[in-house]
Amino acid sequence: MHMLRSKYILFTIFLLSVASVSAQKAERDYIRKGNRLFNDSVFVDEVNYRKALEVNPKSTVSMYNLGNTLSQQQKFQDAMEQYVAAGKIEKDKMKLAHIYHNMGVLFQAGKDYAKAVEAYKMSLRNNPADDETRYNLALAQKMLKDQQQNQDQNQDQNKDQQQKQDQQQDKNKDKQNDQKQDEKKDQQQPPKSEKKDNQMSKENAEQLLNSVMQDEKDVQDKVKKQQKVLQGGRLEKDW
């Protein structure tokens, strides 16, 4: 009985070993096939790397290669997800350096220069001898500085424009207030033309009264003169 149990255990271990070897072989075959297709610039395929991940979901090699394939197809967000997943579980420093380098390239392409700088720094921490990454880091740092300067200039311009708008609004408010005050004064005081007309009417009345009084005096003088002529028996002609 003990012998049968031992044989069963050994047989089970053998089957598990065979299955593990078979899975590893399948993973390697998918990766190799994917690499061949990746190296062929005419045809890009991600299917084999995904099949390799189905066999081994923790295969950082498959994640990294799939990320590269997705990047080549300009599926940058999907590619970044693969790099991030690989970076969380990969232990080999050289592989980590490659992962972070590629992350930096994607961040730089998206003009997220701050994250690109951090990714390149992580790559150099794992492989300080990588001159290409060092060059990319320097370039990303320069682009980040230029970007920040442009943002500062834009903020200053926006502030100046806002100040000018505020000043113009204040001027418009003052002008409106002045107009309202002028209108209020005009409503409280009679128009100058009316006042002038009233003055002219008063002067005309005085002139008319003087004229009437003068006419009456002339009439009286004529009556007196005629009376004297009649009394003297002689009528004189008017001049």
PDB file of C-alpha atoms in Angstrom:
ATOM      1  CA  MET A   1       0.000   0.000   0.000  1.00  0.00           C
ATOM      2  CA  HIS A   2       2.791   2.369   0.910  1.00  0.00           C
ATOM      3  CA  MET A   3       4.585   1.514  -2.340  1.00  0.00           C
ATOM      4  CA  LEU A   4       1.499   2.341  -4.418  1.00  0.00           C
ATOM      5  CA  ARG A   5       1.113   5.697  -2.685  1.00  0.00           C
ATOM      6  CA  SER A   6       4.762   6.560  -3.313  1.00  0.00           C
ATOM      7  CA  LYS A   7       4.460   5.641  -6.974  1.00  0.00           C
ATOM      8  CA  TYR A   8       1.331   7.821  -7.309  1.00  0.00           C
ATOM      9  CA  ILE A   9       3.119  10.803  -5.773  1.00  0.00           C
ATOM     10  CA  LEU A  10       6.109  10.374  -8.034  1.00  0.00           C
ATOM     11  CA  PHE A  11       3.875  10.061 -11.074  1.00  0.00           C
ATOM     12  CA  THR A  12       2.011  13.243 -10.106  1.00  0.00           C
ATOM     13  CA  ILE A  13       5.289  15.140  -9.709  1.00  0.00           C
ATOM     14  CA  PHE A  14       6.390  13.866 -13.100  1.00  0.00           C
ATOM     15  CA  LEU A  15       3.189  15.059 -14.750  1.00  0.00           C
ATOM     16  CA  LEU A  16       3.514  18.505 -13.142  1.00  0.00           C
ATOM     17  CA  SER A  17       7.093  18.769 -14.315  1.00  0.00           C
ATOM     18  CA  VAL A  18       6.112  17.823 -17.825  1.00  0.00           C
ATOM     19  CA  ALA A  19       3.281  20.383 -17.790  1.00  0.00           C
ATOM     20  CA  SER A  20       5.627  23.109 -16.487  1.00  0.00           C
ATOM     21  CA  VAL A  21       8.238  22.334 -19.117  1.00  0.00           C
ATOM     22  CA  SER A  22       5.553  22.297 -21.774  1.00  0.00           C
ATOM     23  CA  ALA A  23       4.188  25.654 -20.619  1.00  0.00           C
ATOM     24  CA  GLN A  24       7.658  27.193 -20.592  1.00  0.00           C
ATOM     25  CA  LYS A  25       8.309  25.847 -24.058  1.00  0.00           C
ATOM     26  CA  ALA A  26       4.990  27.250 -25.315  1.00  0.00           C
ATOM     27  CA  GLU A  27       5.786  30.632 -23.753  1.00  0.00           C
ATOM     28  CA  ARG A  28       9.232  30.713 -25.361  1.00  0.00           C
ATOM     29  CA  ASP A  29       7.812  29.672 -28.734  1.00  0.00           C
ATOM     30  CA  TYR A  30       5.202  32.461 -28.658  1.00  0.00           C
ATOM     31  CA  ILE A  31       7.835  35.003 -27.642  1.00  0.00           C
ATOM     32  CA  ARG A  32      10.243  33.900 -30.389  1.00  0.00           C
ATOM     33  CA  LYS A  33       7.497  34.037 -32.983  1.00  0.00           C
ATOM     34  CA  GLY A  34       6.423  37.455 -31.750  1.00  0.00           C
ATOM     35  CA  ASN A  35      10.034  38.679 -31.892  1.00  0.00           C
ATOM     36  CA  ARG A  36      10.412  37.499 -35.474  1.00  0.00           C
ATOM     37  CA  LEU A  37       7.249  39.342 -36.475  1.00  0.00           C
ATOM     38  CA  PHE A  38       8.327  42.440 -34.522  1.00  0.00           C
ATOM     39  CA  ASN A  39      11.662  42.553 -36.308  1.00  0.00           C
ATOM     40  CA  ASP A  40       9.810  42.395 -39.618  1.00  0.00           C
ATOM     41  CA  SER A  41       9.022  46.079 -40.310  1.00  0.00           C
ATOM     42  CA  VAL A  42       6.314  45.080 -42.800  1.00  0.00           C
ATOM     43  CA  PHE A  43       4.132  43.156 -40.339  1.00  0.00           C
ATOM     44  CA  VAL A  44       3.409  43.994 -36.704  1.00  0.00           C
ATOM     45  CA  ASP A  45       1.590  41.454 -34.535  1.00  0.00           C
ATOM     46  CA  GLU A  46       0.734  41.408 -30.840  1.00  0.00           C
ATOM     47  CA  VAL A  47      -1.187  38.134 -30.769  1.00  0.00           C
ATOM     48  CA  ASN A  48       1.760  35.888 -29.916  1.00  0.00           C
ATOM     49  CA  TYR A  49       2.839  38.012 -26.946  1.00  0.00           C
ATOM     50  CA  ARG A  50      -0.706  37.944 -25.624  1.00  0.00           C
ATOM     51  CA  LYS A  51      -0.775  34.166 -26.015  1.00  0.00           C
ATOM     52  CA  ALA A  52       2.502  33.988 -24.102  1.00  0.00           C
ATOM     53  CA  LEU A  53       0.907  36.043 -21.307  1.00  0.00           C
ATOM     54  CA  GLU A  54      -2.034  33.650 -21.241  1.00  0.00           C
ATOM     55  CA  VAL A  55       0.445  30.849 -20.571  1.00  0.00           C
ATOM     56  CA  ASN A  56       2.393  32.930 -18.027  1.00  0.00           C
ATOM     57  CA  PRO A  57       0.619  36.133 -16.868  1.00  0.00           C
ATOM     58  CA  LYS A  58       3.788  37.204 -14.984  1.00  0.00           C
ATOM     59  CA  SER A  59       6.093  37.028 -17.966  1.00  0.00           C
ATOM     60  CA  THR A  60       7.840  40.414 -17.909  1.00  0.00           C
ATOM     61  CA  VAL A  61       9.514  39.595 -21.213  1.00  0.00           C
ATOM     62  CA  SER A  62       6.110  39.201 -22.854  1.00  0.00           C
ATOM     63  CA  MET A  63       4.852  42.395 -21.229  1.00  0.00           C
ATOM     64  CA  TYR A  64       7.886  44.376 -22.370  1.00  0.00           C
ATOM     65  CA  ASN A  65       7.777  43.028 -25.927  1.00  0.00           C
ATOM     66  CA  LEU A  66       4.032  43.570 -26.120  1.00  0.00           C
ATOM     67  CA  GLY A  67       4.586  47.135 -24.968  1.00  0.00           C
ATOM     68  CA  ASN A  68       7.107  47.661 -27.754  1.00  0.00           C
ATOM     69  CA  THR A  69       4.695  46.218 -30.324  1.00  0.00           C
ATOM     70  CA  LEU A  70       1.892  48.484 -29.102  1.00  0.00           C
ATOM     71  CA  SER A  71       4.223  51.495 -29.230  1.00  0.00           C
ATOM     72  CA  GLN A  72       5.083  50.674 -32.822  1.00  0.00           C
ATOM     73  CA  GLN A  73       1.347  50.766 -33.568  1.00  0.00           C
ATOM     74  CA  GLN A  74       1.106  54.130 -31.719  1.00  0.00           C
ATOM     75  CA  LYS A  75      -1.089  52.596 -29.024  1.00  0.00           C
ATOM     76  CA  PHE A  76       0.861  54.524 -26.432  1.00  0.00           C
ATOM     77  CA  GLN A  77      -1.545  54.245 -23.507  1.00  0.00           C
ATOM     78  CA  ASP A  78      -1.813  50.455 -23.872  1.00  0.00           C
ATOM     79  CA  ALA A  79       1.958  50.210 -24.245  1.00  0.00           C
ATOM     80  CA  MET A  80       2.497  52.241 -21.063  1.00  0.00           C
ATOM     81  CA  GLU A  81       0.235  49.861 -19.144  1.00  0.00           C
ATOM     82  CA  GLN A  82       2.439  46.928 -20.202  1.00  0.00           C
ATOM     83  CA  TYR A  83       5.645  48.724 -19.180  1.00  0.00           C
ATOM     84  CA  VAL A  84       4.201  49.711 -15.808  1.00  0.00           C
ATOM     85  CA  ALA A  85       3.022  46.132 -15.140  1.00  0.00           C
ATOM     86  CA  ALA A  86       6.425  44.737 -16.084  1.00  0.00           C
ATOM     87  CA  GLY A  87       8.265  47.300 -13.955  1.00  0.00           C
ATOM     88  CA  LYS A  88       6.310  46.279 -10.848  1.00  0.00           C
ATOM     89  CA  ILE A  89       7.481  42.650 -10.886  1.00  0.00           C
ATOM     90  CA  GLU A  90      10.794  42.666 -12.803  1.00  0.00           C
ATOM     91  CA  LYS A  91      13.912  42.216 -10.637  1.00  0.00           C
ATOM     92  CA  ASP A  92      16.686  42.231 -13.225  1.00  0.00           C
ATOM     93  CA  LYS A  93      18.369  45.666 -13.323  1.00  0.00           C
ATOM     94  CA  MET A  94      19.171  45.663 -17.030  1.00  0.00           C
ATOM     95  CA  LYS A  95      15.601  44.774 -17.913  1.00  0.00           C
ATOM     96  CA  LEU A  96      14.307  47.437 -15.546  1.00  0.00           C
ATOM     97  CA  ALA A  97      16.610  49.945 -17.232  1.00  0.00           C
ATOM     98  CA  HIS A  98      15.065  49.099 -20.602  1.00  0.00           C
ATOM     99  CA  ILE A  99      11.526  49.303 -19.231  1.00  0.00           C
ATOM    100  CA  TYR A 100      12.013  52.754 -17.676  1.00  0.00           C
ATOM    101  CA  HIS A 101      13.888  54.003 -20.739  1.00  0.00           C
ATOM    102  CA  ASN A 102      10.925  53.136 -22.958  1.00  0.00           C
ATOM    103  CA  MET A 103       8.519  54.702 -20.476  1.00  0.00           C
ATOM    104  CA  GLY A 104      10.570  57.878 -20.669  1.00  0.00           C
ATOM    105  CA  VAL A 105      10.354  57.864 -24.464  1.00  0.00           C
ATOM    106  CA  LEU A 106       6.559  57.600 -24.340  1.00  0.00           C
ATOM    107  CA  PHE A 107       6.263  60.372 -21.743  1.00  0.00           C
ATOM    108  CA  GLN A 108       8.544  62.575 -23.829  1.00  0.00           C
ATOM    109  CA  ALA A 109       6.494  61.922 -26.967  1.00  0.00           C
ATOM    110  CA  GLY A 110       3.413  63.021 -25.039  1.00  0.00           C
ATOM    111  CA  LYS A 111       5.219  66.226 -23.885  1.00  0.00           C
ATOM    112  CA  ASP A 112       4.969  65.130 -20.250  1.00  0.00           C
ATOM    113  CA  TYR A 113       8.584  66.100 -19.687  1.00  0.00           C
ATOM    114  CA  ALA A 114       8.459  65.954 -15.890  1.00  0.00           C
ATOM    115  CA  LYS A 115       7.499  62.260 -15.923  1.00  0.00           C
ATOM    116  CA  ALA A 116       9.967  61.594 -18.734  1.00  0.00           C
ATOM    117  CA  VAL A 117      12.795  62.998 -16.595  1.00  0.00           C
ATOM    118  CA  GLU A 118      11.823  60.747 -13.674  1.00  0.00           C
ATOM    119  CA  ALA A 119      11.603  57.667 -15.917  1.00  0.00           C
ATOM    120  CA  TYR A 120      15.057  58.293 -17.412  1.00  0.00           C
ATOM    121  CA  LYS A 121      16.496  58.769 -13.933  1.00  0.00           C
ATOM    122  CA  MET A 122      15.045  55.409 -12.863  1.00  0.00           C
ATOM    123  CA  SER A 123      16.575  53.822 -15.949  1.00  0.00           C
ATOM    124  CA  LEU A 124      20.023  55.242 -15.117  1.00  0.00           C
ATOM    125  CA  ARG A 125      19.780  54.066 -11.517  1.00  0.00           C
ATOM    126  CA  ASN A 126      19.517  50.529 -12.858  1.00  0.00           C
ATOM    127  CA  ASN A 127      22.084  51.015 -15.624  1.00  0.00           C
ATOM    128  CA  PRO A 128      24.305  54.091 -15.084  1.00  0.00           C
ATOM    129  CA  ALA A 129      26.403  53.247 -18.170  1.00  0.00           C
ATOM    130  CA  ASP A 130      23.594  53.833 -20.681  1.00  0.00           C
ATOM    131  CA  ASP A 131      24.695  56.907 -22.662  1.00  0.00           C
ATOM    132  CA  GLU A 132      21.542  56.977 -24.792  1.00  0.00           C
ATOM    133  CA  THR A 133      19.354  57.274 -21.709  1.00  0.00           C
ATOM    134  CA  ARG A 134      21.654  59.970 -20.320  1.00  0.00           C
ATOM    135  CA  TYR A 135      21.301  61.963 -23.540  1.00  0.00           C
ATOM    136  CA  ASN A 136      17.509  61.555 -23.472  1.00  0.00           C
ATOM    137  CA  LEU A 137      17.484  62.727 -19.855  1.00  0.00           C
ATOM    138  CA  ALA A 138      19.396  65.906 -20.705  1.00  0.00           C
ATOM    139  CA  LEU A 139      17.066  66.603 -23.621  1.00  0.00           C
ATOM    140  CA  ALA A 140      13.943  66.040 -21.517  1.00  0.00           C
ATOM    141  CA  GLN A 141      15.299  68.339 -18.790  1.00  0.00           C
ATOM    142  CA  LYS A 142      15.872  71.114 -21.343  1.00  0.00           C
ATOM    143  CA  MET A 143      12.381  70.656 -22.778  1.00  0.00           C
ATOM    144  CA  LEU A 144      10.909  70.739 -19.271  1.00  0.00           C
ATOM    145  CA  LYS A 145      12.716  74.010 -18.520  1.00  0.00           C
ATOM    146  CA  ASP A 146      11.516  75.574 -21.782  1.00  0.00           C
ATOM    147  CA  GLN A 147       7.984  74.381 -21.091  1.00  0.00           C
ATOM    148  CA  GLN A 148       7.980  75.936 -17.623  1.00  0.00           C
ATOM    149  CA  GLN A 149       9.339  79.237 -18.969  1.00  0.00           C
ATOM    150  CA  ASN A 150       6.629  79.338 -21.629  1.00  0.00           C
ATOM    151  CA  GLN A 151       3.986  78.635 -19.015  1.00  0.00           C
ATOM    152  CA  ASP A 152       5.336  81.454 -16.820  1.00  0.00           C
ATOM    153  CA  GLN A 153       5.318  83.857 -19.787  1.00  0.00           C
ATOM    154  CA  ASN A 154       1.765  82.879 -20.662  1.00  0.00           C
ATOM    155  CA  GLN A 155       0.687  83.423 -17.064  1.00  0.00           C
ATOM    156  CA  ASP A 156       2.307  86.886 -17.046  1.00  0.00           C
ATOM    157  CA  GLN A 157       0.606  87.782 -20.328  1.00  0.00           C
ATOM    158  CA  ASN A 158      -2.719  86.579 -18.996  1.00  0.00           C
ATOM    159  CA  LYS A 159      -2.246  88.709 -15.867  1.00  0.00           C
ATOM    160  CA  ASP A 160      -1.429  91.787 -17.972  1.00  0.00           C
ATOM    161  CA  GLN A 161      -4.454  91.237 -20.168  1.00  0.00           C
ATOM    162  CA  GLN A 162      -6.676  90.782 -17.115  1.00  0.00           C
ATOM    163  CA  GLN A 163      -5.349  93.996 -15.564  1.00  0.00           C
ATOM    164  CA  LYS A 164      -6.019  95.907 -18.789  1.00  0.00           C
ATOM    165  CA  GLN A 165      -9.533  94.501 -18.937  1.00  0.00           C
ATOM    166  CA  ASP A 166     -10.146  95.485 -15.314  1.00  0.00           C
ATOM    167  CA  GLN A 167      -8.855  99.022 -15.961  1.00  0.00           C
ATOM    168  CA  GLN A 168     -11.048  99.362 -19.036  1.00  0.00           C
ATOM    169  CA  GLN A 169     -14.062  98.152 -17.078  1.00  0.00           C
ATOM    170  CA  ASP A 170     -13.338 100.731 -14.361  1.00  0.00           C
ATOM    171  CA  LYS A 171     -13.108 103.492 -16.991  1.00  0.00           C
ATOM    172  CA  ASN A 172     -16.385 102.394 -18.515  1.00  0.00           C
ATOM    173  CA  LYS A 173     -18.055 102.418 -15.094  1.00  0.00           C
ATOM    174  CA  ASP A 174     -16.730 105.924 -14.357  1.00  0.00           C
ATOM    175  CA  LYS A 175     -17.947 107.140 -17.737  1.00  0.00           C
ATOM    176  CA  GLN A 176     -21.382 105.658 -17.149  1.00  0.00           C
ATOM    177  CA  ASN A 177     -21.557 107.267 -13.690  1.00  0.00           C
ATOM    178  CA  ASP A 178     -20.596 110.659 -15.160  1.00  0.00           C
ATOM    179  CA  GLN A 179     -23.274 110.322 -17.818  1.00  0.00           C
ATOM    180  CA  LYS A 180     -25.894 109.478 -15.200  1.00  0.00           C
ATOM    181  CA  GLN A 181     -24.915 112.491 -13.092  1.00  0.00           C
ATOM    182  CA  ASP A 182     -25.102 114.798 -16.124  1.00  0.00           C
ATOM    183  CA  GLU A 183     -28.530 113.455 -17.018  1.00  0.00           C
ATOM    184  CA  LYS A 184     -29.712 114.010 -13.442  1.00  0.00           C
ATOM    185  CA  LYS A 185     -28.505 117.628 -13.498  1.00  0.00           C
ATOM    186  CA  ASP A 186     -30.230 118.233 -16.816  1.00  0.00           C
ATOM    187  CA  GLN A 187     -33.492 116.935 -15.372  1.00  0.00           C
ATOM    188  CA  GLN A 188     -33.258 119.215 -12.287  1.00  0.00           C
ATOM    189  CA  GLN A 189     -32.472 122.456 -14.227  1.00  0.00           C
ATOM    190  CA  PRO A 190     -34.516 123.930 -17.114  1.00  0.00           C
ATOM    191  CA  PRO A 191     -32.801 123.898 -20.459  1.00  0.00           C
ATOM    192  CA  LYS A 192     -30.726 126.954 -21.290  1.00  0.00           C
ATOM    193  CA  SER A 193     -32.674 127.537 -24.473  1.00  0.00           C
ATOM    194  CA  GLU A 194     -35.952 127.744 -22.553  1.00  0.00           C
ATOM    195  CA  LYS A 195     -34.460 130.190 -20.070  1.00  0.00           C
ATOM    196  CA  LYS A 196     -33.189 132.322 -22.918  1.00  0.00           C
ATOM    197  CA  ASP A 197     -36.573 132.173 -24.594  1.00  0.00           C
ATOM    198  CA  ASN A 198     -38.211 133.305 -21.352  1.00  0.00           C
ATOM    199  CA  GLN A 199     -35.790 136.229 -21.103  1.00  0.00           C
ATOM    200  CA  MET A 200     -36.434 137.217 -24.694  1.00  0.00           C
ATOM    201  CA  SER A 201     -40.191 137.133 -24.093  1.00  0.00           C
ATOM    202  CA  LYS A 202     -39.873 139.498 -21.118  1.00  0.00           C
ATOM    203  CA  GLU A 203     -37.735 141.965 -23.090  1.00  0.00           C
ATOM    204  CA  ASN A 204     -40.207 141.917 -25.980  1.00  0.00           C
ATOM    205  CA  ALA A 205     -43.075 142.653 -23.608  1.00  0.00           C
ATOM    206  CA  GLU A 206     -41.249 145.657 -22.160  1.00  0.00           C
ATOM    207  CA  GLN A 207     -40.458 146.979 -25.640  1.00  0.00           C
ATOM    208  CA  LEU A 208     -44.079 146.539 -26.695  1.00  0.00           C
ATOM    209  CA  LEU A 209     -45.312 148.380 -23.607  1.00  0.00           C
ATOM    210  CA  ASN A 210     -42.912 151.286 -24.204  1.00  0.00           C
ATOM    211  CA  SER A 211     -44.039 151.464 -27.822  1.00  0.00           C
ATOM    212  CA  VAL A 212     -47.697 151.652 -26.817  1.00  0.00           C
ATOM    213  CA  MET A 213     -46.978 154.343 -24.266  1.00  0.00           C
ATOM    214  CA  GLN A 214     -45.060 156.382 -26.827  1.00  0.00           C
ATOM    215  CA  ASP A 215     -47.856 156.068 -29.358  1.00  0.00           C
ATOM    216  CA  GLU A 216     -50.376 157.259 -26.765  1.00  0.00           C
ATOM    217  CA  LYS A 217     -48.183 160.281 -25.979  1.00  0.00           C
ATOM    218  CA  ASP A 218     -47.905 161.123 -29.685  1.00  0.00           C
ATOM    219  CA  VAL A 219     -51.639 160.906 -30.061  1.00  0.00           C
ATOM    220  CA  GLN A 220     -52.202 163.229 -27.144  1.00  0.00           C
ATOM    221  CA  ASP A 221     -49.652 165.685 -28.529  1.00  0.00           C
ATOM    222  CA  LYS A 222     -51.413 165.698 -31.901  1.00  0.00           C
ATOM    223  CA  VAL A 223     -54.785 166.257 -30.276  1.00  0.00           C
ATOM    224  CA  LYS A 224     -53.449 169.240 -28.338  1.00  0.00           C
ATOM    225  CA  LYS A 225     -51.816 170.604 -31.455  1.00  0.00           C
ATOM    226  CA  GLN A 226     -54.995 170.291 -33.478  1.00  0.00           C
ATOM    227  CA  GLN A 227     -56.938 171.989 -30.757  1.00  0.00           C
ATOM    228  CA  LYS A 228     -54.533 174.966 -30.909  1.00  0.00           C
ATOM    229  CA  VAL A 229     -54.794 175.124 -34.710  1.00  0.00           C
ATOM    230  CA  LEU A 230     -58.561 175.139 -34.636  1.00  0.00           C
ATOM    231  CA  GLN A 231     -58.555 177.844 -32.052  1.00  0.00           C
ATOM    232  CA  GLY A 232     -56.181 179.957 -34.178  1.00  0.00           C
ATOM    233  CA  GLY A 233     -58.214 179.540 -37.423  1.00  0.00           C
ATOM    234  CA  ARG A 234     -55.412 177.867 -39.258  1.00  0.00           C
ATOM    235  CA  LEU A 235     -54.767 174.133 -40.112  1.00  0.00           C
ATOM    236  CA  GLU A 236     -51.231 173.018 -40.549  1.00  0.00           C
ATOM    237  CA  LYS A 237     -50.083 169.937 -42.598  1.00  0.00           C
ATOM    238  CA  ASP A 238     -48.103 167.210 -40.968  1.00  0.00           C
ATOM    239  CA  TRP A 239     -44.466 166.977 -41.913  1.00  0.00           C
TER     240      TRP A 239
END
